[in-house]
């Protein structure tokens, strides 16, 4: 099973600041990684798929990069609605797996 | 627009069974693989199961293999999760999710989730 390790666990930032979230895979997953945002009481929302493709309707301030085992989700300038938990997910091997999540909180 | 609505959750005793349904609309259901993902209270996301667009391929997480079965009825635009021999650790919100495109195994649409509580 591929283990995805997200860091940091919590990121404390102010609106307008840049957020950089990391996801590291236990083995290479080429570019088969997605990022999701989840707010309390809501279902996850797809932000990025296959490492760098923005999903439909996702603002350009969200971007993804990386390949192999190291991936990054960047939010260029945090908006109030961006404070949430973010998960990465790999589709390279069965079983599909998620990272443990990074909470982006208001500083 | 895409809509996924889960039903069938509730409280069930350990060892008993429950069947979840996911009614789909707003897209050609028979063209997409579908998945179940769960989230225990206060915890992260866990992928549970997948069924291909035509029902010919199925995959399961080790934690549910042999106990859970997923299926679909394309004539009814409905996805199912049959859960047998339920354990307290199966307590979670269960989401159904649609793939982005054929065999993409990333999820661009999710249901609102349904709570399953396994407790005596």
PDB file of C-alpha atoms in Angstrom:
ATOM      1  CA  UNK A   1       0.000   0.000   0.000  1.00  0.00           C
ATOM      2  CA  UNK A   2       1.276   3.452  -0.904  1.00  0.00           C
ATOM      3  CA  UNK A   3       1.447   5.727   2.124  1.00  0.00           C
ATOM      4  CA  UNK A   4       0.978   9.457   1.580  1.00  0.00           C
ATOM      5  CA  UNK A   5       2.477  11.722   4.235  1.00  0.00           C
ATOM      6  CA  UNK A   6       1.218  15.290   4.347  1.00  0.00           C
ATOM      7  CA  UNK A   7       3.047  18.130   6.028  1.00  0.00           C
ATOM      8  CA  UNK A   8       2.665  20.195   7.996  1.00  0.00           C
ATOM      9  CA  UNK A   9      -0.305  18.848   9.933  1.00  0.00           C
ATOM     10  CA  UNK A  10      -1.440  22.408  10.611  1.00  0.00           C
ATOM     11  CA  UNK A  11      -0.564  25.614   8.801  1.00  0.00           C
ATOM     12  CA  UNK A  12      -1.388  28.908  10.516  1.00  0.00           C
ATOM     13  CA  UNK A  13      -1.527  31.801   8.074  1.00  0.00           C
ATOM     14  CA  UNK A  14      -3.262  35.112   7.527  1.00  0.00           C
ATOM     15  CA  UNK A  15      -5.541  36.013   4.611  1.00  0.00           C
ATOM     16  CA  UNK A  16      -3.475  37.208   1.674  1.00  0.00           C
ATOM     17  CA  UNK A  17      -0.498  35.030   2.541  1.00  0.00           C
ATOM     18  CA  UNK A  18       0.816  32.197   0.370  1.00  0.00           C
ATOM     19  CA  UNK A  19       0.199  28.616   1.493  1.00  0.00           C
ATOM     20  CA  UNK A  20       2.450  25.717   0.548  1.00  0.00           C
ATOM     21  CA  UNK A  21       1.295  22.191   1.408  1.00  0.00           C
ATOM     22  CA  UNK A  22       3.365  19.058   0.900  1.00  0.00           C
ATOM     23  CA  UNK A  23       2.455  15.453   0.103  1.00  0.00           C
ATOM     24  CA  UNK A  24       5.126  12.753  -0.034  1.00  0.00           C
ATOM     25  CA  UNK A  25       4.486   9.238  -1.360  1.00  0.00           C
ATOM     26  CA  UNK A  26       6.195   6.105  -0.008  1.00  0.00           C
ATOM     27  CA  UNK A  27       6.999   5.070  -3.587  1.00  0.00           C
ATOM     28  CA  UNK A  28       6.840   6.699  -6.963  1.00  0.00           C
ATOM     29  CA  UNK A  29       3.364   7.532  -8.238  1.00  0.00           C
ATOM     30  CA  UNK A  30       4.488   9.429 -11.373  1.00  0.00           C
ATOM     31  CA  UNK A  31       1.906  12.261 -11.512  1.00  0.00           C
ATOM     32  CA  UNK A  32      -1.141  10.342 -10.317  1.00  0.00           C
ATOM     33  CA  UNK A  33      -1.990  12.638  -7.417  1.00  0.00           C
ATOM     34  CA  UNK A  34      -5.037  14.717  -6.597  1.00  0.00           C
ATOM     35  CA  UNK A  35      -5.755  17.388  -4.000  1.00  0.00           C
ATOM     36  CA  UNK A  36      -9.095  17.938  -2.235  1.00  0.00           C
ATOM     37  CA  UNK A  37     -10.423  20.632   0.058  1.00  0.00           C
ATOM     38  CA  UNK A  38     -12.864  19.796   2.836  1.00  0.00           C
ATOM     39  CA  UNK A  39     -14.739  22.199   5.081  1.00  0.00           C
ATOM     40  CA  UNK A  40     -16.534  21.128   8.287  1.00  0.00           C
ATOM     41  CA  UNK A  41     -19.735  19.240   7.604  1.00  0.00           C
ATOM     42  CA  UNK A  42     -19.153  19.188   3.854  1.00  0.00           C
ATOM     43  CA  UNK A  43     -18.018  16.625   1.315  1.00  0.00           C
ATOM     44  CA  UNK A  44     -14.520  16.987  -0.128  1.00  0.00           C
ATOM     45  CA  UNK A  45     -14.088  19.098  -3.258  1.00  0.00           C
ATOM     46  CA  UNK A  46     -11.608  18.231  -5.996  1.00  0.00           C
ATOM     47  CA  UNK A  47      -9.065  20.996  -6.570  1.00  0.00           C
ATOM     48  CA  UNK A  48      -6.257  19.430  -8.587  1.00  0.00           C
ATOM     49  CA  UNK A  49      -5.941  16.089 -10.392  1.00  0.00           C
ATOM     50  CA  UNK A  50      -2.959  14.365 -11.968  1.00  0.00           C
ATOM     51  CA  UNK A  51      -0.612  16.616 -10.015  1.00  0.00           C
ATOM     52  CA  UNK A  52      -1.228  19.904 -11.813  1.00  0.00           C
ATOM     53  CA  UNK A  53      -4.604  19.975 -13.578  1.00  0.00           C
ATOM     54  CA  UNK A  54      -7.089  22.348 -11.987  1.00  0.00           C
ATOM     55  CA  UNK A  55     -10.588  20.888 -11.721  1.00  0.00           C
ATOM     56  CA  UNK A  56     -13.548  22.675 -13.257  1.00  0.00           C
ATOM     57  CA  UNK A  57     -14.359  25.940 -11.518  1.00  0.00           C
ATOM     58  CA  UNK A  58     -11.294  26.007  -9.284  1.00  0.00           C
ATOM     59  CA  UNK A  59      -9.728  29.470  -8.951  1.00  0.00           C
ATOM     60  CA  UNK A  60      -6.293  30.052 -10.464  1.00  0.00           C
ATOM     61  CA  UNK A  61      -4.811  30.839  -7.042  1.00  0.00           C
ATOM     62  CA  UNK A  62      -4.731  27.054  -6.513  1.00  0.00           C
ATOM     63  CA  UNK A  63      -1.885  25.262  -8.257  1.00  0.00           C
ATOM     64  CA  UNK A  64      -0.279  21.844  -8.008  1.00  0.00           C
ATOM     65  CA  UNK A  65       3.187  20.630  -8.868  1.00  0.00           C
ATOM     66  CA  UNK A  66       5.480  17.667  -8.453  1.00  0.00           C
ATOM     67  CA  UNK A  67       6.119  14.181  -9.755  1.00  0.00           C
ATOM     68  CA  UNK A  68       7.534  10.899  -8.520  1.00  0.00           C
ATOM     69  CA  UNK A  69       7.227  11.024  -4.751  1.00  0.00           C
ATOM     70  CA  UNK A  70       7.066  14.743  -3.855  1.00  0.00           C
ATOM     71  CA  UNK A  71       4.100  16.984  -4.536  1.00  0.00           C
ATOM     72  CA  UNK A  72       3.018  20.483  -3.567  1.00  0.00           C
ATOM     73  CA  UNK A  73      -0.272  22.330  -3.438  1.00  0.00           C
ATOM     74  CA  UNK A  74       0.137  26.104  -3.480  1.00  0.00           C
ATOM     75  CA  UNK A  75      -2.460  28.738  -2.736  1.00  0.00           C
ATOM     76  CA  UNK A  76      -1.030  32.020  -3.963  1.00  0.00           C
ATOM     77  CA  UNK A  77      -3.028  34.386  -1.763  1.00  0.00           C
ATOM     78  CA  UNK A  78      -5.350  32.957   0.870  1.00  0.00           C
ATOM     79  CA  UNK A  79      -8.968  34.014   0.753  1.00  0.00           C
ATOM     80  CA  UNK A  80     -11.202  33.669   3.858  1.00  0.00           C
ATOM     81  CA  UNK A  81     -12.994  30.695   2.256  1.00  0.00           C
ATOM     82  CA  UNK A  82      -9.712  28.791   1.782  1.00  0.00           C
ATOM     83  CA  UNK A  83      -9.308  27.967   5.474  1.00  0.00           C
ATOM     84  CA  UNK A  84     -10.087  24.258   5.508  1.00  0.00           C
ATOM     85  CA  UNK A  85      -8.499  20.805   5.546  1.00  0.00           C
ATOM     86  CA  UNK A  86      -6.658  19.616   2.446  1.00  0.00           C
ATOM     87  CA  UNK A  87      -6.069  15.999   1.454  1.00  0.00           C
ATOM     88  CA  UNK A  88      -3.926  14.420  -1.221  1.00  0.00           C
ATOM     89  CA  UNK A  89      -4.902  11.123  -2.908  1.00  0.00           C
ATOM     90  CA  UNK A  90      -2.983   8.752  -5.192  1.00  0.00           C
ATOM     91  CA  UNK A  91      -4.368   6.659  -8.014  1.00  0.00           C
ATOM     92  CA  UNK A  92      -1.161   4.914  -9.056  1.00  0.00           C
ATOM     93  CA  UNK A  93      -1.772   1.630  -7.216  1.00  0.00           C
ATOM     94  CA  UNK A  94      -4.578  -0.276  -5.544  1.00  0.00           C
ATOM     95  CA  UNK A  95      -5.720   0.378  -2.928  1.00  0.00           C
ATOM     96  CA  UNK A  96      -6.256   4.047  -3.561  1.00  0.00           C
ATOM     97  CA  UNK A  97      -5.008   6.005  -0.563  1.00  0.00           C
ATOM     98  CA  UNK A  98      -5.345   9.450   0.981  1.00  0.00           C
ATOM     99  CA  UNK A  99      -2.911  11.454   3.017  1.00  0.00           C
ATOM    100  CA  UNK A 100      -3.720  12.336   6.605  1.00  0.00           C
ATOM    101  CA  UNK A 101      -4.583  15.936   5.766  1.00  0.00           C
ATOM    102  CA  UNK A 102      -3.252  19.443   6.386  1.00  0.00           C
ATOM    103  CA  UNK A 103      -5.424  21.934   8.226  1.00  0.00           C
ATOM    104  CA  UNK A 104      -4.998  25.517   7.056  1.00  0.00           C
ATOM    105  CA  UNK A 105      -6.152  27.747   9.884  1.00  0.00           C
ATOM    106  CA  UNK A 106      -6.388  31.482  10.404  1.00  0.00           C
ATOM    107  CA  UNK A 107      -3.452  32.909  12.308  1.00  0.00           C
TER     108      UNK A 107
ATOM    109  CA  UNK B   1     -25.636  19.407 -12.754  1.00  0.00           C
ATOM    110  CA  UNK B   2     -24.227  16.260 -11.171  1.00  0.00           C
ATOM    111  CA  UNK B   3     -26.109  15.078  -8.121  1.00  0.00           C
ATOM    112  CA  UNK B   4     -25.290  12.125  -5.885  1.00  0.00           C
ATOM    113  CA  UNK B   5     -27.580  11.284  -2.989  1.00  0.00           C
ATOM    114  CA  UNK B   6     -26.748   8.573  -0.476  1.00  0.00           C
ATOM    115  CA  UNK B   7     -29.338   6.770   1.605  1.00  0.00           C
ATOM    116  CA  UNK B   8     -29.672   3.738   3.849  1.00  0.00           C
ATOM    117  CA  UNK B   9     -27.479   4.752   6.754  1.00  0.00           C
ATOM    118  CA  UNK B  10     -28.307   4.528  10.429  1.00  0.00           C
ATOM    119  CA  UNK B  11     -27.460   2.732  13.633  1.00  0.00           C
ATOM    120  CA  UNK B  12     -26.753  -0.994  13.458  1.00  0.00           C
ATOM    121  CA  UNK B  13     -25.436  -3.558  15.923  1.00  0.00           C
ATOM    122  CA  UNK B  14     -22.023  -5.188  15.442  1.00  0.00           C
ATOM    123  CA  UNK B  15     -22.200  -8.228  13.199  1.00  0.00           C
ATOM    124  CA  UNK B  16     -25.330  -7.034  11.411  1.00  0.00           C
ATOM    125  CA  UNK B  17     -25.735  -5.835   7.818  1.00  0.00           C
ATOM    126  CA  UNK B  18     -26.688  -2.617   6.091  1.00  0.00           C
ATOM    127  CA  UNK B  19     -27.046  -1.593   2.449  1.00  0.00           C
ATOM    128  CA  UNK B  20     -26.264   1.913   1.262  1.00  0.00           C
ATOM    129  CA  UNK B  21     -27.580   3.355  -1.979  1.00  0.00           C
ATOM    130  CA  UNK B  22     -26.370   6.289  -4.031  1.00  0.00           C
ATOM    131  CA  UNK B  23     -28.811   7.779  -6.536  1.00  0.00           C
ATOM    132  CA  UNK B  24     -27.085   9.588  -9.397  1.00  0.00           C
ATOM    133  CA  UNK B  25     -28.376  12.228 -11.773  1.00  0.00           C
ATOM    134  CA  UNK B  26     -27.121  14.958 -14.073  1.00  0.00           C
ATOM    135  CA  UNK B  27     -24.611  12.824 -15.962  1.00  0.00           C
ATOM    136  CA  UNK B  28     -24.426   9.578 -17.946  1.00  0.00           C
ATOM    137  CA  UNK B  29     -24.086   7.247 -14.971  1.00  0.00           C
ATOM    138  CA  UNK B  30     -23.284   4.196 -17.097  1.00  0.00           C
ATOM    139  CA  UNK B  31     -20.126   5.858 -18.444  1.00  0.00           C
ATOM    140  CA  UNK B  32     -18.302   6.421 -15.157  1.00  0.00           C
ATOM    141  CA  UNK B  33     -16.616   4.328 -12.537  1.00  0.00           C
ATOM    142  CA  UNK B  34     -17.981   4.979  -9.067  1.00  0.00           C
ATOM    143  CA  UNK B  35     -16.395   4.786  -5.634  1.00  0.00           C
ATOM    144  CA  UNK B  36     -17.191   4.714  -1.936  1.00  0.00           C
ATOM    145  CA  UNK B  37     -15.059   6.745   0.477  1.00  0.00           C
ATOM    146  CA  UNK B  38     -15.610   6.919   4.221  1.00  0.00           C
ATOM    147  CA  UNK B  39     -14.606   9.232   7.038  1.00  0.00           C
ATOM    148  CA  UNK B  40     -14.671   8.164  10.670  1.00  0.00           C
ATOM    149  CA  UNK B  41     -15.724  10.889  13.124  1.00  0.00           C
ATOM    150  CA  UNK B  42     -12.949  13.474  13.405  1.00  0.00           C
ATOM    151  CA  UNK B  43     -10.634  11.473  11.140  1.00  0.00           C
ATOM    152  CA  UNK B  44      -9.360  11.611   7.569  1.00  0.00           C
ATOM    153  CA  UNK B  45     -10.645  10.103   4.352  1.00  0.00           C
ATOM    154  CA  UNK B  46     -10.432   6.379   3.600  1.00  0.00           C
ATOM    155  CA  UNK B  47     -11.147   4.890   0.192  1.00  0.00           C
ATOM    156  CA  UNK B  48     -13.442   1.857   0.526  1.00  0.00           C
ATOM    157  CA  UNK B  49     -14.470   0.394  -2.834  1.00  0.00           C
ATOM    158  CA  UNK B  50     -14.786   0.931  -6.557  1.00  0.00           C
ATOM    159  CA  UNK B  51     -16.958  -0.457  -9.343  1.00  0.00           C
ATOM    160  CA  UNK B  52     -16.213   0.155 -13.013  1.00  0.00           C
ATOM    161  CA  UNK B  53     -18.693   1.784 -15.391  1.00  0.00           C
ATOM    162  CA  UNK B  54     -20.153  -1.569 -16.454  1.00  0.00           C
ATOM    163  CA  UNK B  55     -19.755  -3.435 -13.164  1.00  0.00           C
ATOM    164  CA  UNK B  56     -17.081  -5.776 -14.526  1.00  0.00           C
ATOM    165  CA  UNK B  57     -14.259  -4.557 -12.267  1.00  0.00           C
ATOM    166  CA  UNK B  58     -14.370  -4.118  -8.527  1.00  0.00           C
ATOM    167  CA  UNK B  59     -11.689  -3.246  -5.991  1.00  0.00           C
ATOM    168  CA  UNK B  60     -11.835  -3.041  -2.208  1.00  0.00           C
ATOM    169  CA  UNK B  61      -9.780  -1.741   0.675  1.00  0.00           C
ATOM    170  CA  UNK B  62      -8.237  -4.532   2.739  1.00  0.00           C
ATOM    171  CA  UNK B  63     -10.211  -3.315   5.766  1.00  0.00           C
ATOM    172  CA  UNK B  64     -13.526  -4.251   4.113  1.00  0.00           C
ATOM    173  CA  UNK B  65     -12.561  -7.027   1.705  1.00  0.00           C
ATOM    174  CA  UNK B  66     -14.757 -10.079   2.162  1.00  0.00           C
ATOM    175  CA  UNK B  67     -17.361  -8.120   4.149  1.00  0.00           C
ATOM    176  CA  UNK B  68     -18.446  -5.326   1.814  1.00  0.00           C
ATOM    177  CA  UNK B  69     -19.700  -5.650  -1.773  1.00  0.00           C
ATOM    178  CA  UNK B  70     -20.302  -2.818  -4.186  1.00  0.00           C
ATOM    179  CA  UNK B  71     -22.563  -3.043  -7.212  1.00  0.00           C
ATOM    180  CA  UNK B  72     -24.504  -0.840  -9.569  1.00  0.00           C
ATOM    181  CA  UNK B  73     -27.723  -0.827 -11.546  1.00  0.00           C
ATOM    182  CA  UNK B  74     -27.207   1.352 -14.601  1.00  0.00           C
ATOM    183  CA  UNK B  75     -30.894   1.096 -15.514  1.00  0.00           C
ATOM    184  CA  UNK B  76     -31.719   2.813 -12.228  1.00  0.00           C
ATOM    185  CA  UNK B  77     -28.665   5.120 -12.085  1.00  0.00           C
ATOM    186  CA  UNK B  78     -27.913   3.742  -8.650  1.00  0.00           C
ATOM    187  CA  UNK B  79     -24.791   2.584  -6.838  1.00  0.00           C
ATOM    188  CA  UNK B  80     -24.894   0.193  -3.873  1.00  0.00           C
ATOM    189  CA  UNK B  81     -22.697  -0.813  -0.967  1.00  0.00           C
ATOM    190  CA  UNK B  82     -23.703  -3.991   0.853  1.00  0.00           C
ATOM    191  CA  UNK B  83     -22.018  -4.033   4.236  1.00  0.00           C
ATOM    192  CA  UNK B  84     -22.003  -7.308   6.173  1.00  0.00           C
ATOM    193  CA  UNK B  85     -20.419  -8.324   9.475  1.00  0.00           C
ATOM    194  CA  UNK B  86     -20.229  -4.713  10.539  1.00  0.00           C
ATOM    195  CA  UNK B  87     -17.728  -3.694  13.180  1.00  0.00           C
ATOM    196  CA  UNK B  88     -17.554  -0.630  15.443  1.00  0.00           C
ATOM    197  CA  UNK B  89     -14.576   0.588  13.401  1.00  0.00           C
ATOM    198  CA  UNK B  90     -16.840   0.814  10.333  1.00  0.00           C
ATOM    199  CA  UNK B  91     -18.590   3.761  11.980  1.00  0.00           C
ATOM    200  CA  UNK B  92     -18.173   6.648   9.568  1.00  0.00           C
ATOM    201  CA  UNK B  93     -19.775   8.989   7.104  1.00  0.00           C
ATOM    202  CA  UNK B  94     -19.895   7.161   3.785  1.00  0.00           C
ATOM    203  CA  UNK B  95     -19.629   9.136   0.558  1.00  0.00           C
ATOM    204  CA  UNK B  96     -20.237   7.968  -2.981  1.00  0.00           C
ATOM    205  CA  UNK B  97     -18.032   9.662  -5.547  1.00  0.00           C
ATOM    206  CA  UNK B  98     -17.803   9.884  -9.331  1.00  0.00           C
ATOM    207  CA  UNK B  99     -14.596   9.605 -11.322  1.00  0.00           C
ATOM    208  CA  UNK B 100     -13.350  12.581 -13.310  1.00  0.00           C
ATOM    209  CA  UNK B 101     -13.308  10.458 -16.455  1.00  0.00           C
ATOM    210  CA  UNK B 102     -12.804   6.860 -17.582  1.00  0.00           C
ATOM    211  CA  UNK B 103     -10.437   5.042 -15.216  1.00  0.00           C
ATOM    212  CA  UNK B 104      -9.187   8.320 -13.781  1.00  0.00           C
ATOM    213  CA  UNK B 105      -9.687   7.212 -10.153  1.00  0.00           C
ATOM    214  CA  UNK B 106      -9.854  10.813  -8.947  1.00  0.00           C
ATOM    215  CA  UNK B 107     -13.236  12.102  -7.809  1.00  0.00           C
ATOM    216  CA  UNK B 108     -14.859  15.255  -9.128  1.00  0.00           C
ATOM    217  CA  UNK B 109     -18.318  14.862  -7.608  1.00  0.00           C
ATOM    218  CA  UNK B 110     -19.321  13.635  -4.177  1.00  0.00           C
ATOM    219  CA  UNK B 111     -22.570  12.962  -2.397  1.00  0.00           C
ATOM    220  CA  UNK B 112     -23.430  14.741   0.842  1.00  0.00           C
ATOM    221  CA  UNK B 113     -22.508  11.637   2.831  1.00  0.00           C
ATOM    222  CA  UNK B 114     -24.524   9.287   5.041  1.00  0.00           C
ATOM    223  CA  UNK B 115     -23.679   8.334   8.605  1.00  0.00           C
ATOM    224  CA  UNK B 116     -23.348   4.688   9.566  1.00  0.00           C
ATOM    225  CA  UNK B 117     -22.997   3.989  13.287  1.00  0.00           C
ATOM    226  CA  UNK B 118     -22.099   0.489  14.434  1.00  0.00           C
ATOM    227  CA  UNK B 119     -22.859   0.143  18.115  1.00  0.00           C
ATOM    228  CA  UNK B 120     -24.587  -2.184  20.528  1.00  0.00           C
TER     229      UNK B 120
END
